[in-house]
PDB file of C-alpha atoms in Angstrom:
ATOM      1  CA  MET Z   1       0.000   0.000   0.000  1.00 72.00           C
ATOM      2  CA  SER Z   2       1.199   3.508  -0.791  1.00 92.00           C
ATOM      3  CA  THR Z   3      -0.464   6.858  -0.173  1.00 97.00           C
ATOM      4  CA  ASN Z   4      -1.468   9.083  -3.082  1.00 96.00           C
ATOM      5  CA  LEU Z   5       0.240  12.424  -2.369  1.00 95.00           C
ATOM      6  CA  LEU Z   6      -2.343  14.989  -3.437  1.00 96.00           C
ATOM      7  CA  TYR Z   7      -0.271  17.924  -2.164  1.00 95.00           C
ATOM      8  CA  LEU Z   8       2.278  17.195  -4.901  1.00 93.00           C
ATOM      9  CA  GLU Z   9      -0.350  17.687  -7.599  1.00 90.00           C
ATOM     10  CA  ASN Z  10      -1.894  20.852  -6.162  1.00 88.00           C
ATOM     11  CA  MET Z  11       0.049  22.667  -3.462  1.00 90.00           C
ATOM     12  CA  HIS Z  12      -2.822  25.028  -2.695  1.00 93.00           C
ATOM     13  CA  ASP Z  13      -5.695  22.664  -1.878  1.00 95.00           C
ATOM     14  CA  LEU Z  14      -6.591  22.811   1.807  1.00 98.00           C
ATOM     15  CA  GLU Z  15      -9.529  20.354   1.774  1.00 98.00           C
ATOM     16  CA  ALA Z  16     -10.064  16.995   0.101  1.00 98.00           C
ATOM     17  CA  GLY Z  17     -11.840  13.690   0.550  1.00 98.00           C
ATOM     18  CA  ALA Z  18     -10.281  10.295   1.252  1.00 98.00           C
ATOM     19  CA  TYR Z  19     -11.168   6.921   2.683  1.00 97.00           C
ATOM     20  CA  VAL Z  20      -9.699   5.166   5.680  1.00 98.00           C
ATOM     21  CA  GLU Z  21      -7.267   2.317   5.028  1.00 97.00           C
ATOM     22  CA  ARG Z  22      -6.729   1.466   8.702  1.00 97.00           C
ATOM     23  CA  VAL Z  23      -6.195   2.882  12.188  1.00 98.00           C
ATOM     24  CA  GLU Z  24      -3.453   1.801  14.581  1.00 97.00           C
ATOM     25  CA  GLN Z  25      -2.142   2.690  18.018  1.00 96.00           C
ATOM     26  CA  GLN Z  26       1.539   3.619  18.223  1.00 94.00           C
ATOM     27  CA  ASP Z  27       3.286   4.865  21.369  1.00 92.00           C
ATOM     28  CA  GLY Z  28       0.004   5.829  22.978  1.00 90.00           C
ATOM     29  CA  ARG Z  29      -1.299   7.836  20.014  1.00 95.00           C
ATOM     30  CA  SER Z  30      -3.675   7.024  17.177  1.00 98.00           C
ATOM     31  CA  VAL Z  31      -2.335   6.743  13.631  1.00 98.00           C
ATOM     32  CA  VAL Z  32      -4.686   7.051  10.652  1.00 98.00           C
ATOM     33  CA  TYR Z  33      -3.766   5.723   7.213  1.00 98.00           C
ATOM     34  CA  LEU Z  34      -5.692   7.064   4.205  1.00 98.00           C
ATOM     35  CA  ASP Z  35      -5.716   6.196   0.514  1.00 98.00           C
ATOM     36  CA  GLN Z  36      -4.610   9.773  -0.262  1.00 98.00           C
ATOM     37  CA  THR Z  37      -3.680  12.941   1.582  1.00 98.00           C
ATOM     38  CA  ILE Z  38      -3.297  16.691   1.194  1.00 98.00           C
ATOM     39  CA  LEU Z  39      -1.520  16.954   4.551  1.00 98.00           C
ATOM     40  CA  TYR Z  40       2.209  17.488   4.088  1.00 98.00           C
ATOM     41  CA  PRO Z  41       4.492  15.064   5.980  1.00 98.00           C
ATOM     42  CA  GLN Z  42       7.665  16.548   7.410  1.00 97.00           C
ATOM     43  CA  GLY Z  43      10.632  16.378   5.049  1.00 94.00           C
ATOM     44  CA  GLY Z  44      12.796  18.352   2.659  1.00 91.00           C
ATOM     45  CA  GLY Z  45      13.463  20.913   5.366  1.00 95.00           C
ATOM     46  CA  GLN Z  46       9.743  21.733   5.739  1.00 98.00           C
ATOM     47  CA  PRO Z  47       7.621  21.060   8.854  1.00 98.00           C
ATOM     48  CA  TYR Z  48       4.544  18.843   8.696  1.00 98.00           C
ATOM     49  CA  ASP Z  49       1.012  20.146   8.335  1.00 98.00           C
ATOM     50  CA  THR Z  50      -1.578  19.890  11.072  1.00 98.00           C
ATOM     51  CA  GLY Z  51      -5.355  19.867  10.710  1.00 98.00           C
ATOM     52  CA  ILE Z  52      -8.355  17.595  11.083  1.00 98.00           C
ATOM     53  CA  ILE Z  53      -9.806  14.494   9.434  1.00 98.00           C
ATOM     54  CA  GLN Z  54     -13.522  14.116  10.005  1.00 98.00           C
ATOM     55  CA  ASN Z  55     -16.911  12.886   8.896  1.00 96.00           C
ATOM     56  CA  GLU Z  56     -20.413  13.427  10.275  1.00 94.00           C
ATOM     57  CA  ASP Z  57     -19.807  11.131  13.259  1.00 93.00           C
ATOM     58  CA  THR Z  58     -16.322  11.880  14.548  1.00 96.00           C
ATOM     59  CA  LYS Z  59     -13.196  13.992  14.286  1.00 98.00           C
ATOM     60  CA  PHE Z  60      -9.488  13.156  14.281  1.00 98.00           C
ATOM     61  CA  VAL Z  61      -7.088  15.951  15.252  1.00 98.00           C
ATOM     62  CA  VAL Z  62      -3.872  15.658  13.226  1.00 98.00           C
ATOM     63  CA  GLU Z  63      -0.920  16.657  15.385  1.00 98.00           C
ATOM     64  CA  GLU Z  64       1.898  15.272  13.244  1.00 98.00           C
ATOM     65  CA  VAL Z  65       2.340  13.833   9.735  1.00 98.00           C
ATOM     66  CA  ARG Z  66       5.155  11.474   8.714  1.00 98.00           C
ATOM     67  CA  PHE Z  67       6.163   9.655   5.521  1.00 96.00           C
ATOM     68  CA  ASP Z  68       7.698   6.180   5.704  1.00 93.00           C
ATOM     69  CA  ASP Z  69       8.338   3.815   2.787  1.00 89.00           C
ATOM     70  CA  GLY Z  70       5.708   5.393   0.564  1.00 91.00           C
ATOM     71  CA  VAL Z  71       3.026   5.573   3.270  1.00 96.00           C
ATOM     72  CA  VAL Z  72       1.823   8.683   5.131  1.00 98.00           C
ATOM     73  CA  ARG Z  73       1.041   8.371   8.844  1.00 98.00           C
ATOM     74  CA  HIS Z  74      -1.437  10.911  10.272  1.00 98.00           C
ATOM     75  CA  ILE Z  75      -0.710  10.978  14.002  1.00 98.00           C
ATOM     76  CA  GLY Z  76      -2.968  12.500  16.656  1.00 98.00           C
ATOM     77  CA  HIS Z  77      -6.109  11.833  18.680  1.00 97.00           C
ATOM     78  CA  PHE Z  78      -9.827  11.267  18.176  1.00 97.00           C
ATOM     79  CA  GLU Z  79     -12.563  13.493  19.533  1.00 96.00           C
ATOM     80  CA  GLY Z  80     -15.186  10.770  19.577  1.00 92.00           C
ATOM     81  CA  ARG Z  81     -15.097   7.241  18.209  1.00 96.00           C
ATOM     82  CA  SER Z  82     -12.332   5.836  16.017  1.00 97.00           C
ATOM     83  CA  PHE Z  83     -12.685   5.541  12.248  1.00 97.00           C
ATOM     84  CA  ILE Z  84     -13.713   2.269  10.635  1.00 96.00           C
ATOM     85  CA  GLN Z  85     -11.797   0.846   7.710  1.00 96.00           C
ATOM     86  CA  GLY Z  86     -13.336   1.967   4.400  1.00 96.00           C
ATOM     87  CA  GLU Z  87     -15.104   5.031   5.830  1.00 97.00           C
ATOM     88  CA  ASP Z  88     -15.192   8.203   3.758  1.00 98.00           C
ATOM     89  CA  VAL Z  89     -13.615  11.198   5.503  1.00 98.00           C
ATOM     90  CA  ARG Z  90     -12.778  14.829   4.808  1.00 98.00           C
ATOM     91  CA  MET Z  91      -9.323  16.313   5.402  1.00 98.00           C
ATOM     92  CA  VAL Z  92      -8.885  19.977   6.341  1.00 98.00           C
ATOM     93  CA  VAL Z  93      -5.411  21.529   6.590  1.00 98.00           C
ATOM     94  CA  ASP Z  94      -4.586  24.209   9.177  1.00 98.00           C
ATOM     95  CA  ALA Z  95      -4.427  27.068   6.660  1.00 98.00           C
ATOM     96  CA  GLU Z  96      -2.410  29.499   8.776  1.00 97.00           C
ATOM     97  CA  ARG Z  97       0.351  26.983   9.495  1.00 98.00           C
ATOM     98  CA  ARG Z  98       0.452  25.839   5.845  1.00 98.00           C
ATOM     99  CA  ARG Z  99       0.693  29.429   4.609  1.00 97.00           C
ATOM    100  CA  LEU Z 100       3.632  30.166   6.899  1.00 97.00           C
ATOM    101  CA  ASN Z 101       5.423  26.982   5.860  1.00 97.00           C
ATOM    102  CA  CYS Z 102       4.848  27.790   2.174  1.00 97.00           C
ATOM    103  CA  ARG Z 103       6.259  31.288   2.571  1.00 98.00           C
ATOM    104  CA  LEU Z 104       9.321  30.075   4.445  1.00 98.00           C
ATOM    105  CA  HIS Z 105      10.040  27.295   1.956  1.00 98.00           C
ATOM    106  CA  SER Z 106       9.635  29.637  -1.006  1.00 98.00           C
ATOM    107  CA  GLY Z 107      11.883  32.141   0.749  1.00 98.00           C
ATOM    108  CA  GLY Z 108      14.670  29.564   0.835  1.00 98.00           C
ATOM    109  CA  HIS Z 109      14.355  28.937  -2.910  1.00 97.00           C
ATOM    110  CA  LEU Z 110      14.292  32.688  -3.530  1.00 97.00           C
ATOM    111  CA  ILE Z 111      17.636  33.038  -1.732  1.00 97.00           C
ATOM    112  CA  ASP Z 112      19.018  30.312  -3.980  1.00 96.00           C
ATOM    113  CA  MET Z 113      17.674  32.062  -7.072  1.00 96.00           C
ATOM    114  CA  ALA Z 114      19.390  35.300  -6.056  1.00 97.00           C
ATOM    115  CA  VAL Z 115      22.676  33.508  -5.320  1.00 97.00           C
ATOM    116  CA  SER Z 116      22.497  31.855  -8.743  1.00 95.00           C
ATOM    117  CA  GLN Z 117      21.729  35.124 -10.533  1.00 94.00           C
ATOM    118  CA  LEU Z 118      24.679  36.838  -8.821  1.00 95.00           C
ATOM    119  CA  GLY Z 119      26.968  34.167 -10.230  1.00 93.00           C
ATOM    120  CA  VAL Z 120      28.260  33.115  -6.813  1.00 93.00           C
ATOM    121  CA  ALA Z 121      30.019  29.752  -7.191  1.00 90.00           C
ATOM    122  CA  TRP Z 122      28.316  27.949  -4.310  1.00 96.00           C
ATOM    123  CA  ILE Z 123      26.912  24.418  -4.513  1.00 94.00           C
ATOM    124  CA  PRO Z 124      23.455  24.200  -2.868  1.00 94.00           C
ATOM    125  CA  GLY Z 125      23.124  21.908   0.129  1.00 94.00           C
ATOM    126  CA  ARG Z 126      20.322  21.474   2.617  1.00 93.00           C
ATOM    127  CA  GLY Z 127      17.622  23.916   3.602  1.00 96.00           C
ATOM    128  CA  TYR Z 128      15.944  24.456   6.962  1.00 97.00           C
ATOM    129  CA  HIS Z 129      12.584  26.153   6.355  1.00 98.00           C
ATOM    130  CA  PHE Z 130      11.218  26.081   9.906  1.00 98.00           C
ATOM    131  CA  PRO Z 131       9.922  29.230  11.646  1.00 97.00           C
ATOM    132  CA  ASP Z 132      12.820  29.302  14.117  1.00 95.00           C
ATOM    133  CA  ASN Z 133      15.733  30.849  12.199  1.00 94.00           C
ATOM    134  CA  PRO Z 134      15.353  29.402   8.684  1.00 98.00           C
ATOM    135  CA  TYR Z 135      18.452  29.072   6.510  1.00 98.00           C
ATOM    136  CA  VAL Z 136      19.926  27.508   3.385  1.00 98.00           C
ATOM    137  CA  GLU Z 137      23.388  25.964   3.193  1.00 97.00           C
ATOM    138  CA  TYR Z 138      26.013  25.796   0.476  1.00 97.00           C
ATOM    139  CA  ASP Z 139      29.439  24.357  -0.180  1.00 96.00           C
ATOM    140  CA  GLY Z 140      31.866  27.097  -1.184  1.00 96.00           C
ATOM    141  CA  GLN Z 141      33.893  30.120  -0.170  1.00 94.00           C
ATOM    142  CA  PHE Z 142      33.542  33.888   0.080  1.00 94.00           C
ATOM    143  CA  ASP Z 143      35.699  36.799   1.195  1.00 92.00           C
ATOM    144  CA  LEU Z 144      34.758  37.597   4.787  1.00 90.00           C
ATOM    145  CA  GLU Z 145      35.536  41.279   4.195  1.00 94.00           C
ATOM    146  CA  LYS Z 146      32.754  41.338   1.587  1.00 93.00           C
ATOM    147  CA  ARG Z 147      30.171  39.584   3.783  1.00 95.00           C
ATOM    148  CA  ASP Z 148      27.951  42.626   4.389  1.00 97.00           C
ATOM    149  CA  GLU Z 149      27.948  43.640   0.741  1.00 97.00           C
ATOM    150  CA  LEU Z 150      27.092  40.109  -0.368  1.00 97.00           C
ATOM    151  CA  MET Z 151      24.218  39.973   2.127  1.00 98.00           C
ATOM    152  CA  ARG Z 152      22.874  43.255   0.748  1.00 98.00           C
ATOM    153  CA  GLN Z 153      23.140  42.036  -2.845  1.00 98.00           C
ATOM    154  CA  ILE Z 154      21.278  38.788  -2.154  1.00 98.00           C
ATOM    155  CA  GLU Z 155      18.554  40.608  -0.215  1.00 98.00           C
ATOM    156  CA  LYS Z 156      18.161  43.361  -2.818  1.00 98.00           C
ATOM    157  CA  LEU Z 157      17.837  40.915  -5.692  1.00 97.00           C
ATOM    158  CA  GLY Z 158      15.380  38.735  -3.742  1.00 97.00           C
ATOM    159  CA  ASN Z 159      13.140  41.717  -3.081  1.00 98.00           C
ATOM    160  CA  GLU Z 160      13.316  42.742  -6.736  1.00 97.00           C
ATOM    161  CA  TYR Z 161      11.952  39.312  -7.674  1.00 97.00           C
ATOM    162  CA  ILE Z 162       9.155  39.731  -5.129  1.00 97.00           C
ATOM    163  CA  LYS Z 163       8.315  43.174  -6.544  1.00 97.00           C
ATOM    164  CA  GLN Z 164       8.118  41.624 -10.026  1.00 96.00           C
ATOM    165  CA  ASP Z 165       5.693  39.056  -8.546  1.00 95.00           C
ATOM    166  CA  LEU Z 166       7.252  36.214 -10.508  1.00 91.00           C
ATOM    167  CA  PRO Z 167       4.912  33.253 -11.048  1.00 90.00           C
ATOM    168  CA  VAL Z 168       5.417  29.989  -9.147  1.00 93.00           C
ATOM    169  CA  SER Z 169       4.632  26.682 -10.842  1.00 93.00           C
ATOM    170  CA  CYS Z 170       5.389  22.995 -10.447  1.00 92.00           C
ATOM    171  CA  ARG Z 171       5.511  20.024 -12.791  1.00 91.00           C
ATOM    172  CA  PHE Z 172       6.520  16.385 -12.769  1.00 93.00           C
ATOM    173  CA  VAL Z 173       9.526  15.393 -14.848  1.00 91.00           C
ATOM    174  CA  GLU Z 174      11.692  12.426 -15.695  1.00 89.00           C
ATOM    175  CA  PHE Z 175      15.108  12.312 -14.061  1.00 85.00           C
ATOM    176  CA  ASP Z 176      16.877  12.987 -17.366  1.00 84.00           C
ATOM    177  CA  GLU Z 177      15.142  16.388 -17.614  1.00 86.00           C
ATOM    178  CA  LEU Z 178      16.390  17.691 -14.285  1.00 86.00           C
ATOM    179  CA  LYS Z 179      19.805  18.917 -15.379  1.00 82.00           C
ATOM    180  CA  ARG Z 180      18.221  20.862 -18.216  1.00 87.00           C
ATOM    181  CA  ILE Z 181      15.719  22.595 -15.923  1.00 87.00           C
ATOM    182  CA  CYS Z 182      17.657  22.955 -12.647  1.00 90.00           C
ATOM    183  CA  ARG Z 183      21.051  24.513 -12.003  1.00 84.00           C
ATOM    184  CA  HIS Z 184      21.782  21.855  -9.369  1.00 86.00           C
ATOM    185  CA  VAL Z 185      20.489  18.297  -8.961  1.00 87.00           C
ATOM    186  CA  PRO Z 186      21.204  16.745  -5.531  1.00 82.00           C
ATOM    187  CA  ASP Z 187      22.456  13.186  -5.253  1.00 80.00           C
ATOM    188  CA  ASN Z 188      19.929  12.221  -2.575  1.00 77.00           C
ATOM    189  CA  LEU Z 189      16.582  12.667  -4.354  1.00 79.00           C
ATOM    190  CA  PRO Z 190      13.930  10.391  -2.789  1.00 74.00           C
ATOM    191  CA  ALA Z 191      13.381   7.247  -4.819  1.00 71.00           C
ATOM    192  CA  ASN Z 192       9.874   6.621  -3.430  1.00 71.00           C
ATOM    193  CA  LYS Z 193       8.232   9.847  -4.691  1.00 75.00           C
ATOM    194  CA  PRO Z 194       7.573  11.291  -8.148  1.00 81.00           C
ATOM    195  CA  ILE Z 195      10.190  13.830  -9.298  1.00 90.00           C
ATOM    196  CA  ARG Z 196       8.710  17.298  -9.215  1.00 93.00           C
ATOM    197  CA  VAL Z 197      10.333  20.601 -10.123  1.00 94.00           C
ATOM    198  CA  VAL Z 198       9.194  23.885  -8.564  1.00 95.00           C
ATOM    199  CA  GLN Z 199       9.915  26.905 -10.742  1.00 94.00           C
ATOM    200  CA  PHE Z 200      10.074  30.604  -9.977  1.00 95.00           C
ATOM    201  CA  ASP Z 201       9.674  31.987 -13.456  1.00 91.00           C
ATOM    202  CA  GLY Z 202      12.437  30.005 -15.239  1.00 87.00           C
ATOM    203  CA  PHE Z 203      14.465  29.040 -12.164  1.00 94.00           C
ATOM    204  CA  GLY Z 204      13.859  25.392 -11.240  1.00 94.00           C
ATOM    205  CA  VAL Z 205      14.590  23.352  -8.111  1.00 94.00           C
ATOM    206  CA  PRO Z 206      13.738  19.662  -7.507  1.00 94.00           C
ATOM    207  CA  CYS Z 207      11.306  19.898  -4.587  1.00 94.00           C
ATOM    208  CA  GLY Z 208       8.361  18.021  -3.106  1.00 93.00           C
ATOM    209  CA  GLY Z 209       7.359  20.771  -0.668  1.00 95.00           C
ATOM    210  CA  THR Z 210       4.543  23.307  -0.711  1.00 97.00           C
ATOM    211  CA  HIS Z 211       5.025  26.871  -1.943  1.00 97.00           C
ATOM    212  CA  VAL Z 212       3.300  30.199  -2.470  1.00 96.00           C
ATOM    213  CA  GLY Z 213       1.274  30.842  -5.612  1.00 93.00           C
ATOM    214  CA  SER Z 214       3.282  33.949  -6.517  1.00 92.00           C
ATOM    215  CA  LEU Z 215       6.242  35.693  -4.948  1.00 95.00           C
ATOM    216  CA  LYS Z 216       4.239  38.715  -3.767  1.00 96.00           C
ATOM    217  CA  GLU Z 217       2.895  36.472  -0.983  1.00 96.00           C
ATOM    218  CA  LEU Z 218       6.323  36.663   0.662  1.00 97.00           C
ATOM    219  CA  GLY Z 219       5.932  40.399   1.300  1.00 97.00           C
ATOM    220  CA  THR Z 220       9.667  40.992   1.727  1.00 98.00           C
ATOM    221  CA  ILE Z 221      12.749  38.903   2.353  1.00 98.00           C
ATOM    222  CA  ARG Z 222      15.658  39.734   4.660  1.00 98.00           C
ATOM    223  CA  VAL Z 223      19.072  38.096   4.808  1.00 98.00           C
ATOM    224  CA  THR Z 224      19.665  37.819   8.539  1.00 98.00           C
ATOM    225  CA  LYS Z 225      23.110  36.198   8.572  1.00 97.00           C
ATOM    226  CA  LEU Z 226      25.901  34.883   6.379  1.00 97.00           C
ATOM    227  CA  LYS Z 227      28.283  32.481   8.109  1.00 96.00           C
ATOM    228  CA  ARG Z 228      31.173  30.364   6.875  1.00 94.00           C
ATOM    229  CA  LYS Z 229      32.871  27.427   8.583  1.00 93.00           C
ATOM    230  CA  ASP Z 230      35.498  25.773   6.386  1.00 93.00           C
ATOM    231  CA  ARG Z 231      33.529  25.268   3.149  1.00 95.00           C
ATOM    232  CA  ASN Z 232      30.089  25.263   4.773  1.00 96.00           C
ATOM    233  CA  ILE Z 233      28.173  28.491   4.125  1.00 97.00           C
ATOM    234  CA  ARG Z 234      24.894  29.234   5.872  1.00 98.00           C
ATOM    235  CA  VAL Z 235      22.559  32.003   4.717  1.00 98.00           C
ATOM    236  CA  GLY Z 236      19.873  32.873   7.259  1.00 98.00           C
ATOM    237  CA  TYR Z 237      16.734  34.636   6.108  1.00 98.00           C
ATOM    238  CA  ALA Z 238      13.309  35.872   7.172  1.00 98.00           C
ATOM    239  CA  VAL Z 239      10.111  36.681   5.270  1.00 97.00           C
ATOM    240  CA  GLY Z 240       7.496  39.212   6.220  1.00 92.00           C
TER     241      GLY Z 240
END
């Protein structure tokens, strides 16, 4: 059994139907398995969604969402009876939390777009798109004496892209297409998910996360820090 990942097909849906595959108890909490989900499971540097799964008779409060071996686990507690296998249910995502996570994740890609446009020879690494001090990491070097100027350049260019309100889109591709679309293709792409590219205008990044519909939703972006340790570079940022 694998879960159909609806959030990959449409990042902006906040409600959808599903049916219950099974319910289990794990570590004192209830775990609901569905045939499909719009609730994002933590991964790719993005936090999980929260929300509710319900029908006319009962409600399940989703406190955590995880993805393991192709299957999504919705973890939380029931307010009422448990679901029965095969029941139809309705999923509703916590819209405020999703919106924040989308803006933070898109902000990380926007930093990368600005770095690429500036011609800085850094190799993208991991991103941390959580509300507490988000950042993106690179492998590379820079002159410490030019740190402040580089921070200003990245921030200025990022805000220019926001002002242009560049469109955001996503599409599924074959692996062979990635190097044509994306400036960098990581070695550790998940093998148990479809390959999807998120594009800001023409700038593409392999990504299974959720994002804003257009860059104006970010408001502004600030580069909050630029640190280097050996070849590890960390660019901190904030949106708002």
